[in-house]
CSV table of C-alpha atoms and ligand atoms in Angstrom, one decimal:
chain,number,residue,atom,x,y,z
A,1,MET,CA,-40.5,-8.2,272.4
A,2,SER,CA,-41.1,-7.8,268.6
A,3,SER,CA,-42.9,-4.6,267.0
A,4,ALA,CA,-46.0,-5.3,265.6
A,5,LYS,CA,-47.1,-4.2,262.1
A,6,PRO,CA,-43.6,-5.0,259.7
A,7,PHE,CA,-42.1,-2.0,258.2
A,8,ASP,CA,-41.3,-2.0,254.5
A,9,VAL,CA,-38.0,-1.2,255.1
A,10,ALA,CA,-35.4,-1.2,257.9
A,11,VAL,CA,-32.4,0.9,257.3
A,12,VAL,CA,-29.5,0.3,260.0
A,13,GLY,CA,-27.3,3.1,260.5
A,14,ALA,CA,-27.6,7.0,260.3
A,15,GLY,CA,-24.8,8.3,258.3
A,16,PRO,CA,-25.2,9.8,255.0
A,17,ALA,CA,-26.0,6.4,253.1
A,18,GLY,CA,-28.8,5.7,255.4
A,19,THR,CA,-30.5,8.9,255.9
A,20,SER,CA,-30.6,9.4,252.0
A,21,ALA,CA,-32.1,6.0,251.7
A,22,ALA,CA,-34.4,6.6,254.1
A,23,ILE,CA,-35.8,9.9,253.4
A,24,ARG,CA,-35.8,9.1,249.5
A,25,LEU,CA,-37.5,5.5,250.7
A,26,ALA,CA,-40.3,7.7,253.1
A,27,GLN,CA,-40.6,10.2,250.0
A,28,ASN,CA,-41.9,7.3,247.8
A,29,GLY,CA,-44.5,6.2,250.3
A,30,ALA,CA,-42.8,3.4,252.1
A,31,ARG,CA,-42.8,2.8,255.8
A,32,VAL,CA,-39.2,3.2,256.6
A,33,LEU,CA,-37.6,2.3,260.2
A,34,LEU,CA,-34.3,3.7,260.7
A,35,LEU,CA,-32.0,2.8,263.8
A,36,GLU,CA,-28.7,4.4,264.9
A,37,GLU,CA,-26.9,3.3,267.8
A,38,LYS,CA,-25.6,6.7,268.7
A,39,LYS,CA,-27.6,9.6,269.7
A,40,PHE,CA,-27.0,12.6,267.5
A,41,PRO,CA,-25.4,15.1,267.3
A,42,ARG,CA,-22.1,13.0,267.4
A,43,ALA,CA,-18.6,13.7,266.1
A,44,LYS,CA,-17.3,11.3,263.8
A,45,LEU,CA,-13.8,10.8,262.3
A,46,CYS,CA,-13.8,12.3,258.4
A,47,GLY,CA,-12.2,14.7,256.6
A,48,GLU,CA,-15.5,16.7,256.6
A,49,PHE,CA,-14.8,17.5,252.7
A,50,ILE,CA,-18.5,17.4,251.5
A,51,SER,CA,-17.6,16.9,247.5
A,52,PRO,CA,-19.3,19.3,244.9
A,53,GLU,CA,-21.7,16.6,243.7
A,54,CYS,CA,-23.4,16.1,247.2
A,55,ILE,CA,-25.1,19.5,246.6
A,56,GLY,CA,-27.6,18.0,244.0
A,57,HIS,CA,-28.5,15.1,246.5
A,58,PHE,CA,-28.9,17.8,249.4
A,59,GLN,CA,-31.4,19.8,247.1
A,60,GLN,CA,-33.3,16.3,246.3
A,61,LEU,CA,-33.4,15.7,250.1
A,62,GLY,CA,-34.5,18.9,251.2
A,63,VAL,CA,-31.6,19.6,253.8
A,64,MET,CA,-29.6,22.4,251.4
A,65,GLY,CA,-30.9,25.3,253.5
A,66,GLN,CA,-30.0,23.6,256.4
A,67,MET,CA,-26.6,22.9,255.7
A,68,LEU,CA,-26.0,26.6,255.0
A,69,SER,CA,-27.5,28.0,258.4
A,70,ALA,CA,-25.5,25.2,260.2
A,71,GLY,CA,-22.4,27.6,258.5
A,72,ALA,CA,-21.3,25.0,255.8
A,73,ASN,CA,-17.8,26.9,254.2
A,74,SER,CA,-17.5,27.0,250.6
A,75,LEU,CA,-14.7,25.5,249.4
A,76,ARG,CA,-13.6,26.4,245.8
A,77,GLU,CA,-10.6,23.9,245.2
A,78,THR,CA,-8.5,21.4,246.7
A,79,VAL,CA,-4.5,21.8,246.8
A,80,PHE,CA,-2.6,18.5,247.1
A,81,TYR,CA,1.2,19.2,248.6
A,82,SER,CA,3.8,16.8,248.0
A,83,ALA,CA,6.1,16.2,251.3
A,84,ARG,CA,8.9,18.8,249.8
A,85,GLY,CA,6.2,21.6,249.2
A,86,HIS,CA,5.2,20.6,245.4
A,87,GLN,CA,1.6,21.8,244.8
A,88,VAL,CA,-1.3,20.7,242.3
A,89,ALA,CA,-4.6,22.2,242.4
A,90,VAL,CA,-7.9,20.7,241.6
A,91,PRO,CA,-10.8,23.3,241.2
A,92,SER,CA,-14.4,22.2,242.9
A,93,GLU,CA,-16.1,23.2,239.6
A,94,TRP,CA,-14.6,20.2,237.3
A,95,PHE,CA,-16.8,18.2,239.4
A,96,THR,CA,-20.0,20.0,239.1
A,97,SER,CA,-20.1,23.2,237.1
A,98,GLY,CA,-21.0,26.3,239.4
A,99,ALA,CA,-20.7,24.3,242.5
A,100,THR,CA,-18.4,24.7,245.1
A,101,ALA,CA,-17.4,21.9,247.9
A,102,LEU,CA,-18.7,22.4,251.3
A,103,GLY,CA,-16.7,21.9,254.8
A,104,LEU,CA,-19.3,21.4,257.3
A,105,SER,CA,-18.8,19.1,260.6
A,106,ARG,CA,-20.5,15.7,260.3
A,107,SER,CA,-21.8,16.2,263.8
A,108,GLU,CA,-23.7,19.1,261.7
A,109,MET,CA,-24.4,17.1,258.6
A,110,ASP,CA,-25.8,14.1,260.2
A,111,GLN,CA,-28.1,16.0,262.5
A,112,ARG,CA,-29.4,17.7,259.7
A,113,LEU,CA,-29.9,14.8,257.3
A,114,LEU,CA,-31.6,12.7,260.7
A,115,GLU,CA,-34.1,15.5,261.3
A,116,ARG,CA,-35.3,15.4,258.0
A,117,ALA,CA,-35.7,11.6,257.8
A,118,ARG,CA,-38.1,12.3,260.7
A,119,ALA,CA,-39.8,15.2,259.2
A,120,VAL,CA,-40.9,13.4,256.1
A,121,GLY,CA,-42.1,10.4,258.2
A,122,VAL,CA,-39.1,8.0,258.8
A,123,THR,CA,-39.6,6.2,262.3
A,124,VAL,CA,-36.1,7.1,264.1
A,125,LEU,CA,-34.8,5.3,266.8
A,126,GLU,CA,-31.4,6.6,268.1
A,127,GLY,CA,-29.6,4.7,271.0
A,128,ALA,CA,-30.6,1.4,269.2
A,129,HIS,CA,-27.9,-1.0,268.3
A,130,ALA,CA,-28.6,-3.4,265.7
A,131,ALA,CA,-27.2,-6.9,267.4
A,132,GLY,CA,-27.9,-9.2,264.4
A,133,PRO,CA,-30.6,-10.1,261.6
A,134,ILE,CA,-33.6,-11.9,262.2
A,135,ILE,CA,-33.2,-14.9,259.7
A,136,GLU,CA,-36.2,-17.2,258.4
A,137,ASN,CA,-35.8,-19.6,256.1
A,138,ASP,CA,-32.4,-17.9,254.5
A,139,PHE,CA,-34.1,-14.7,254.4
A,140,VAL,CA,-33.4,-11.8,256.6
A,141,ARG,CA,-36.7,-10.6,257.8
A,142,GLY,CA,-35.8,-7.5,260.1
A,143,VAL,CA,-33.5,-6.5,262.7
A,144,LYS,CA,-32.5,-7.5,266.6
A,145,VAL,CA,-31.9,-4.8,268.2
A,146,LYS,CA,-30.6,-3.6,271.9
A,147,THR,CA,-31.5,-0.3,273.6
A,148,SER,CA,-31.1,0.9,277.1
A,149,ALA,CA,-34.8,-0.6,277.6
A,150,GLY,CA,-33.7,-4.2,276.7
A,151,ALA,CA,-33.7,-6.1,273.3
A,152,THR,CA,-36.6,-6.2,271.1
A,153,GLU,CA,-37.0,-7.3,267.3
A,154,TYR,CA,-38.0,-4.8,264.5
A,155,ARG,CA,-39.9,-6.9,261.2
A,156,ALA,CA,-38.8,-5.5,257.8
A,157,GLY,CA,-39.8,-6.6,254.3
A,158,LEU,CA,-36.2,-5.4,253.2
A,159,THR,CA,-33.5,-4.8,255.5
A,160,ILE,CA,-30.5,-2.2,254.7
A,161,ASP,CA,-27.1,-2.5,256.2
A,162,ALA,CA,-26.0,1.1,256.5
A,163,THR,CA,-23.6,0.9,259.1
A,164,GLY,CA,-20.3,2.2,257.5
A,165,ARG,CA,-17.0,-0.1,257.5
A,166,THR,CA,-18.3,-2.1,260.4
A,167,ARG,CA,-21.3,-3.9,258.3
A,168,ALA,CA,-22.9,-4.8,261.6
A,169,LEU,CA,-25.4,-7.1,259.6
A,170,ALA,CA,-23.6,-7.9,256.2
A,171,ARG,CA,-20.5,-9.3,258.5
A,172,HIS,CA,-22.9,-12.3,259.7
A,173,PHE,CA,-22.8,-13.8,256.4
A,174,ASP,CA,-19.2,-13.1,255.0
A,175,PRO,CA,-17.0,-14.4,257.7
A,176,GLU,CA,-14.6,-15.4,254.9
A,177,SER,CA,-14.0,-11.9,253.6
A,178,GLN,CA,-13.7,-11.0,257.2
A,179,ARG,CA,-10.8,-13.3,257.4
A,180,GLN,CA,-9.3,-12.1,254.3
A,181,SER,CA,-9.5,-8.5,255.2
A,182,SER,CA,-7.5,-9.1,258.4
A,183,LYS,CA,-4.7,-10.7,256.5
A,184,ARG,CA,-4.8,-7.7,253.7
A,185,ARG,CA,-4.6,-5.2,256.9
A,186,ARG,CA,-2.5,-2.4,255.9
A,187,GLY,CA,-1.9,-1.3,259.5
A,188,LEU,CA,-3.2,1.9,259.1
A,189,VAL,CA,-4.5,4.7,262.0
A,190,ALA,CA,-7.0,7.7,261.0
A,191,PHE,CA,-6.9,10.4,263.6
A,192,LYS,CA,-9.2,13.6,263.2
A,193,ALA,CA,-9.7,16.9,265.0
A,194,HIS,CA,-11.1,20.5,265.0
A,195,LEU,CA,-8.5,23.1,265.3
A,196,GLU,CA,-8.4,26.9,265.9
A,197,ASN,CA,-5.9,29.1,264.4
A,198,THR,CA,-4.5,27.4,261.6
A,199,ARG,CA,-3.2,29.0,258.4
A,200,VAL,CA,-5.2,26.6,255.9
A,201,ALA,CA,-6.0,28.8,252.7
A,202,SER,CA,-9.5,30.5,252.6
A,203,GLY,CA,-11.5,28.5,250.3
A,204,ALA,CA,-9.3,25.4,249.8
A,205,CYS,CA,-9.2,21.9,251.0
A,206,GLU,CA,-5.3,21.3,251.3
A,207,ILE,CA,-4.2,17.6,251.5
A,208,TYR,CA,-0.6,16.7,252.6
A,209,PHE,CA,1.4,13.9,251.5
A,210,TYR,CA,4.1,12.1,253.8
A,211,GLY,CA,5.8,8.8,254.7
A,212,GLY,CA,3.2,6.1,254.9
A,213,GLY,CA,0.2,8.4,254.6
A,214,TYR,CA,-1.5,11.8,254.2
A,215,GLY,CA,-3.7,14.0,256.0
A,216,GLY,CA,-6.5,16.9,255.1
A,217,LEU,CA,-7.1,20.3,256.4
A,218,SER,CA,-9.9,22.5,255.5
A,219,GLU,CA,-12.5,24.6,257.3
A,220,ILE,CA,-15.4,23.9,258.6
A,221,GLU,CA,-18.2,26.1,260.4
A,222,HIS,CA,-17.7,28.7,262.9
A,223,GLY,CA,-14.0,29.6,261.7
A,224,LEU,CA,-12.5,26.0,263.0
A,225,SER,CA,-10.7,23.9,260.8
A,226,ASN,CA,-10.9,20.1,260.4
A,227,LEU,CA,-7.4,18.1,260.5
A,228,CYS,CA,-7.9,14.6,259.5
A,229,PHE,CA,-4.8,12.2,258.7
A,230,ILE,CA,-3.9,8.9,258.1
A,231,VAL,CA,-0.5,7.2,259.3
A,232,SER,CA,1.2,3.8,259.7
A,233,ALA,CA,0.2,1.8,262.7
A,234,ASN,CA,4.1,1.1,263.4
A,235,ASP,CA,4.8,4.9,263.5
A,236,VAL,CA,1.8,5.6,265.8
A,237,ARG,CA,3.2,2.8,268.2
A,238,ARG,CA,6.8,4.3,267.8
A,239,LEU,CA,5.4,7.3,269.4
A,240,GLY,CA,3.4,5.8,272.0
A,241,SER,CA,0.0,6.4,270.6
A,242,ASP,CA,0.0,10.0,270.9
A,243,PRO,CA,-1.6,12.0,268.3
A,244,ASP,CA,0.0,15.2,269.2
A,245,ARG,CA,3.5,13.4,268.8
A,246,VAL,CA,2.4,11.6,265.4
A,247,LEU,CA,1.2,15.1,264.2
A,248,ARG,CA,4.3,16.9,264.9
A,249,GLU,CA,6.9,14.0,263.8
A,250,VAL,CA,5.0,12.4,260.7
A,251,VAL,CA,2.4,15.0,259.1
A,252,MET,CA,4.3,18.0,259.7
A,253,LYS,CA,7.4,16.3,257.9
A,254,ASN,CA,5.2,17.9,254.9
A,255,SER,CA,6.4,21.3,254.8
A,256,ARG,CA,3.0,22.9,254.3
A,257,ALA,CA,1.4,21.3,257.0
A,258,ALA,CA,4.3,22.5,259.2
A,259,GLU,CA,3.4,26.1,258.1
A,260,THR,CA,-0.7,26.0,258.3
A,261,LEU,CA,-0.4,23.8,261.5
A,262,GLU,CA,2.3,25.4,263.7
A,263,GLN,CA,0.4,27.7,265.8
A,264,ALA,CA,-2.9,25.9,265.8
A,265,ARG,CA,-4.8,24.9,268.9
A,266,LEU,CA,-7.1,21.9,269.6
A,267,SER,CA,-10.6,22.8,270.2
A,268,SER,CA,-12.0,19.1,270.0
A,269,ALA,CA,-10.8,15.8,271.5
A,270,TRP,CA,-8.8,13.6,268.9
A,271,LEU,CA,-10.8,10.8,267.5
A,272,SER,CA,-9.0,7.4,265.9
A,273,VAL,CA,-9.9,4.7,264.2
A,274,SER,CA,-7.8,2.0,262.5
A,275,LEU,CA,-8.4,1.2,258.7
A,276,ASP,CA,-8.2,-2.2,257.0
A,277,SER,CA,-9.4,-2.8,253.9
A,278,PHE,CA,-10.4,-0.5,250.8
A,279,GLY,CA,-12.7,-1.5,248.0
A,280,ARG,CA,-15.8,-3.3,247.4
A,281,ARG,CA,-17.1,-5.9,249.8
A,282,MET,CA,-20.8,-8.2,249.3
A,283,LEU,CA,-23.5,-6.0,247.8
A,284,THR,CA,-26.3,-8.4,248.7
A,285,PRO,CA,-25.0,-10.5,251.3
A,286,ALA,CA,-28.3,-12.7,252.2
A,287,ASN,CA,-31.7,-12.7,250.7
A,288,GLY,CA,-33.8,-9.7,251.7
A,289,LEU,CA,-30.4,-7.8,252.9
A,290,LEU,CA,-28.6,-4.6,250.9
A,291,THR,CA,-25.4,-3.0,251.8
A,292,ILE,CA,-25.2,0.9,250.8
A,293,GLY,CA,-22.4,3.5,251.8
A,294,ASP,CA,-19.2,2.3,253.3
A,295,ALA,CA,-20.8,-0.9,254.1
A,296,ALA,CA,-20.8,-1.7,250.4
A,297,SER,CA,-17.3,-0.5,249.5
A,298,PHE,CA,-14.6,2.0,251.0
A,299,ILE,CA,-13.2,4.3,248.7
A,300,ASP,CA,-9.9,5.9,249.6
A,301,PRO,CA,-10.2,9.4,251.5
A,302,PHE,CA,-8.0,11.3,249.1
A,303,THR,CA,-10.7,11.4,246.7
A,304,GLY,CA,-12.8,13.0,248.7
A,305,SER,CA,-15.9,11.0,247.4
A,306,GLY,CA,-16.7,8.7,250.8
A,307,MET,CA,-19.9,10.8,251.2
A,308,LEU,CA,-20.9,11.4,247.8
A,309,MET,CA,-20.8,7.4,247.4
A,310,ALA,CA,-23.0,6.8,250.6
A,311,LEU,CA,-25.4,9.4,249.6
A,312,GLU,CA,-25.6,8.1,245.8
A,313,SER,CA,-25.9,4.5,246.9
A,314,GLY,CA,-28.7,5.5,249.4
A,315,GLN,CA,-30.2,6.8,246.1
A,316,VAL,CA,-29.8,3.8,244.1
A,317,VAL,CA,-31.1,1.6,246.7
A,318,ALA,CA,-34.1,4.0,247.0
A,319,ASP,CA,-35.0,3.9,243.4
A,320,THR,CA,-34.5,0.2,243.0
A,321,ILE,CA,-37.0,-0.5,245.8
A,322,ALA,CA,-39.3,2.4,245.2
A,323,SER,CA,-40.3,1.0,241.9
A,324,GLN,CA,-41.4,-2.3,243.3
A,325,LEU,CA,-42.7,-1.2,247.0
A,326,GLY,CA,-46.2,-3.0,246.5
A,327,SER,CA,-44.6,-6.3,246.8
A,328,VAL,CA,-41.3,-5.7,248.6
A,329,GLY,CA,-41.6,-8.4,251.2
A,330,ASP,CA,-42.0,-11.0,248.4
A,331,ALA,CA,-39.5,-13.7,247.6
A,332,PRO,CA,-39.3,-13.2,243.9
A,333,THR,CA,-39.3,-9.3,244.3
A,334,VAL,CA,-36.3,-9.4,246.8
A,335,GLU,CA,-34.3,-11.3,244.6
A,336,LEU,CA,-35.2,-9.2,241.8
A,337,ILE,CA,-34.4,-6.0,243.6
A,338,ALA,CA,-30.9,-7.5,244.6
A,339,LYS,CA,-30.3,-8.2,241.1
A,340,GLN,CA,-31.1,-4.8,239.9
A,341,TYR,CA,-29.3,-2.9,242.9
A,342,GLU,CA,-26.0,-4.9,242.3
A,343,ARG,CA,-26.1,-4.1,238.5
A,344,GLU,CA,-26.8,-0.6,239.0
A,345,TYR,CA,-24.3,-0.3,241.5
A,346,ILE,CA,-21.3,-1.9,239.3
A,347,ARG,CA,-22.3,0.3,236.6
A,348,ARG,CA,-22.0,3.5,238.8
A,349,PHE,CA,-19.0,2.8,241.3
A,350,ASP,CA,-16.6,-0.2,239.9
A,351,SER,CA,-14.6,2.1,237.7
A,352,ARG,CA,-14.1,4.8,240.1
A,353,LEU,CA,-13.2,2.5,242.9
A,354,ARG,CA,-10.7,0.8,240.6
A,355,VAL,CA,-9.0,4.3,239.5
A,356,SER,CA,-8.8,5.1,243.3
A,357,GLY,CA,-7.1,1.5,244.0
A,358,LEU,CA,-4.6,2.3,241.4
A,359,LEU,CA,-3.8,6.1,242.8
A,360,ARG,CA,-3.5,4.5,246.3
A,361,ARG,CA,0.1,3.3,245.6
A,362,ALA,CA,1.3,6.9,245.1
A,363,ALA,CA,-0.9,8.1,248.2
A,364,PHE,CA,1.3,6.3,250.5
A,365,VAL,CA,5.0,6.4,249.1
A,366,PRO,CA,6.3,10.0,249.2
A,367,HIS,CA,8.5,9.9,245.9
A,368,LEU,CA,5.5,8.2,243.9
A,369,ALA,CA,3.3,11.4,245.1
A,370,GLU,CA,5.9,13.9,244.5
A,371,ALA,CA,6.2,12.4,240.8
A,372,ALA,CA,2.6,12.2,240.4
A,373,ILE,CA,2.1,15.9,241.5
A,374,LEU,CA,4.5,16.9,239.2
A,375,ILE,CA,3.4,15.0,236.3
A,376,PHE,CA,-0.3,16.4,236.7
A,377,GLY,CA,0.9,19.8,237.9
A,378,ALA,CA,2.1,20.1,234.2
A,379,SER,CA,-1.1,19.1,232.5
A,380,ALA,CA,-4.4,20.7,233.7
A,381,HIS,CA,-6.2,18.5,231.1
A,382,LEU,CA,-4.6,15.3,232.5
A,383,ARG,CA,-5.3,16.5,236.0
A,384,ARG,CA,-8.8,17.2,235.2
A,385,LYS,CA,-9.5,13.8,233.3
A,386,LEU,CA,-8.0,12.0,236.6
A,387,ALA,CA,-10.1,14.0,239.0
A,388,ARG,CA,-13.0,13.0,237.3
A,389,ALA,CA,-12.3,9.5,236.8
A,390,THR,CA,-12.6,9.2,240.5
A,391,ARG,CA,-16.4,10.2,240.6
A,392,ARG,CA,-19.1,9.9,238.4
A,393,ALA,CA,-19.0,13.3,236.8
A,394,ASN,CA,-22.4,14.4,236.1
A,395,ASP,CA,-22.9,18.0,235.4
A,396,SER,CA,-26.6,17.8,234.6
A,397,GLN,CA,-27.2,17.0,238.3
A,398,SER,CA,-29.0,19.8,239.9
A,399,THR,CA,-26.2,22.5,241.2
A,400,ALA,CA,-26.2,25.3,243.4
A,401,SER,CA,-23.5,27.9,244.7
A,402,ILE,CA,-23.0,29.0,247.9
A,403,SER,CA,-20.3,31.7,247.0
B,501,LIG,C1,-9.7,9.1,257.5
B,501,LIG,C2,-11.0,9.6,256.7
B,501,LIG,C3,-11.2,10.4,256.2
B,501,LIG,C4,-12.1,10.7,255.1
B,501,LIG,N1,-12.6,11.9,254.8
B,501,LIG,C5,-13.8,12.1,253.8
B,501,LIG,C6,-13.9,13.6,253.0
B,501,LIG,O1,-13.4,14.5,253.6
B,501,LIG,N2,-15.1,13.5,252.4
B,501,LIG,C7,-15.8,12.5,252.2
B,501,LIG,O2,-16.7,12.4,251.2
B,501,LIG,N3,-15.7,11.2,252.6
B,501,LIG,C8,-14.7,11.1,253.6
B,501,LIG,N4,-14.5,9.8,254.2
B,501,LIG,C9,-15.1,8.8,254.4
B,501,LIG,C10,-16.5,9.0,254.9
B,501,LIG,O3,-16.4,9.2,256.1
B,501,LIG,C11,-17.3,7.9,254.5
B,501,LIG,O4,-17.6,7.3,253.3
B,501,LIG,C12,-18.9,8.1,254.9
B,501,LIG,O5,-19.1,8.4,256.5
B,501,LIG,C13,-19.8,6.6,254.8
B,501,LIG,O6,-21.2,7.1,255.3
B,501,LIG,P1,-22.0,5.8,255.7
B,501,LIG,O7,-23.3,6.3,256.2
B,501,LIG,O8,-21.7,4.6,254.8
B,501,LIG,O9,-21.4,5.3,257.0
B,501,LIG,P2,-20.8,6.1,258.3
B,501,LIG,O10,-21.2,7.3,258.2
B,501,LIG,O11,-19.9,5.5,258.9
B,501,LIG,O12,-22.4,5.8,259.2
B,501,LIG,C14,-22.7,4.2,259.9
B,501,LIG,C15,-23.6,4.8,261.0
B,501,LIG,O13,-24.0,3.7,261.5
B,501,LIG,C16,-24.0,3.4,262.9
B,501,LIG,N5,-23.9,2.1,263.4
B,501,LIG,C17,-22.9,1.3,263.1
B,501,LIG,N6,-22.9,0.5,263.8
B,501,LIG,C18,-24.1,0.2,264.1
B,501,LIG,C19,-25.1,-0.6,264.7
B,501,LIG,N7,-24.8,-2.2,265.2
B,501,LIG,N8,-26.4,-0.5,264.9
B,501,LIG,C20,-27.0,0.7,264.9
B,501,LIG,N9,-26.0,1.6,264.1
B,501,LIG,C21,-25.0,1.7,263.9
B,501,LIG,C22,-22.8,4.5,263.4
B,501,LIG,O14,-23.1,4.9,264.7
B,501,LIG,C23,-23.1,5.6,262.0
B,501,LIG,O15,-23.8,6.7,262.7
B,501,LIG,C24,-13.1,9.4,255.0
B,501,LIG,C25,-12.8,8.3,255.6
B,501,LIG,C26,-11.7,8.4,256.3
B,501,LIG,C27,-11.6,7.0,257.1
């Protein structure tokens, strides 16, 4: 079965990248389809640290009030702790003056964005698994979808892969990069759960370094804390794939983590996922197909800026398409949009991906993390410069404080 009238744009994946693009496109008059395989609200593995620059995006998308009423917690600073307890703080306002970061569960945040997409006229389908692209004459012309009701096809002038690191559509076109990424496999596993009764400092996101990885703890809504950590797959195997043991025997080797997590109790199930490669992927893997968010590139979680990159790349793709909406399905326009999108994406994001890649080495090696914390702890100027290099500092963006 196939849907009757083609959409201007089909967006696949309703994380922050997909909803940001869909809302902005619909607000510009586009007919937009947004497909999501899960039914919302759904939990998501993430540090749930929403960096201060995201507030400007929430305001533009018309969801800031909803985030606050969902109970978003204000985070004034991020404090990095070495395994031995040395610490260095990065105030949130270094990224966007006058704004704080937010702590809010992905279940709440993503749900609010999805509701907004519906409200601005996006056709939203949940429980719709994108099985692959529709390809005609070397052009992607929409998406093949499976739902509980069966298989169907949705046609669109342009298709956007916003399916996160799975790259559900893009991966059909880059088997070579798939092979390389499995060769490059770092053997990392990430875990996340919500906790009660932690001793995390109020208003702080705390980052703990330990052998083979790092973790983050911060308060979210309703007095809960979110704990998310990355460890080596070898440690996970050695400890019988038991997240509680990994927490006690790896993460809590960090002295500050031992202090804040000693009395903590789980208030959700653990989620886990394995991580392979970081960095940029193919942005426009086929004619008529663009990637955004984690499907375009995966920035190191310690930067706390993955969701910002998702929201921002959604904005970049929407702005690029919106200026040529009248002829969006035509081959020359599709090619032009792809070129313009790539150029703007690289201009905005490549340098922060490079800086994060350089810092990655220190993040996974305790004595390097220790040295980095001592060096950057000694100079606020250096610290501020480095912190801003992991982002595109833009103080002119619209800002707000919730404190
Ligand atoms: C350990 C860890 C900690 C992190 N901590 C932070 C943090 O504290 N702050 C921060 O800013 N970033 C953090 N990030 C990064 C952040 O989670 C991502 O950058 C962000 O979620 C990317 O958004 P996205 O919309 O591109 O993809 P996602 O959020 O992954 O959304 C993709 C959506 O696509 C859907 N989907 C997938 N396949 C299909 C399919 N075939 N059909 C239909 N739908 C599909 C999924 O269900 C999902 O809803 C962290 C990442 C990791 C791994």
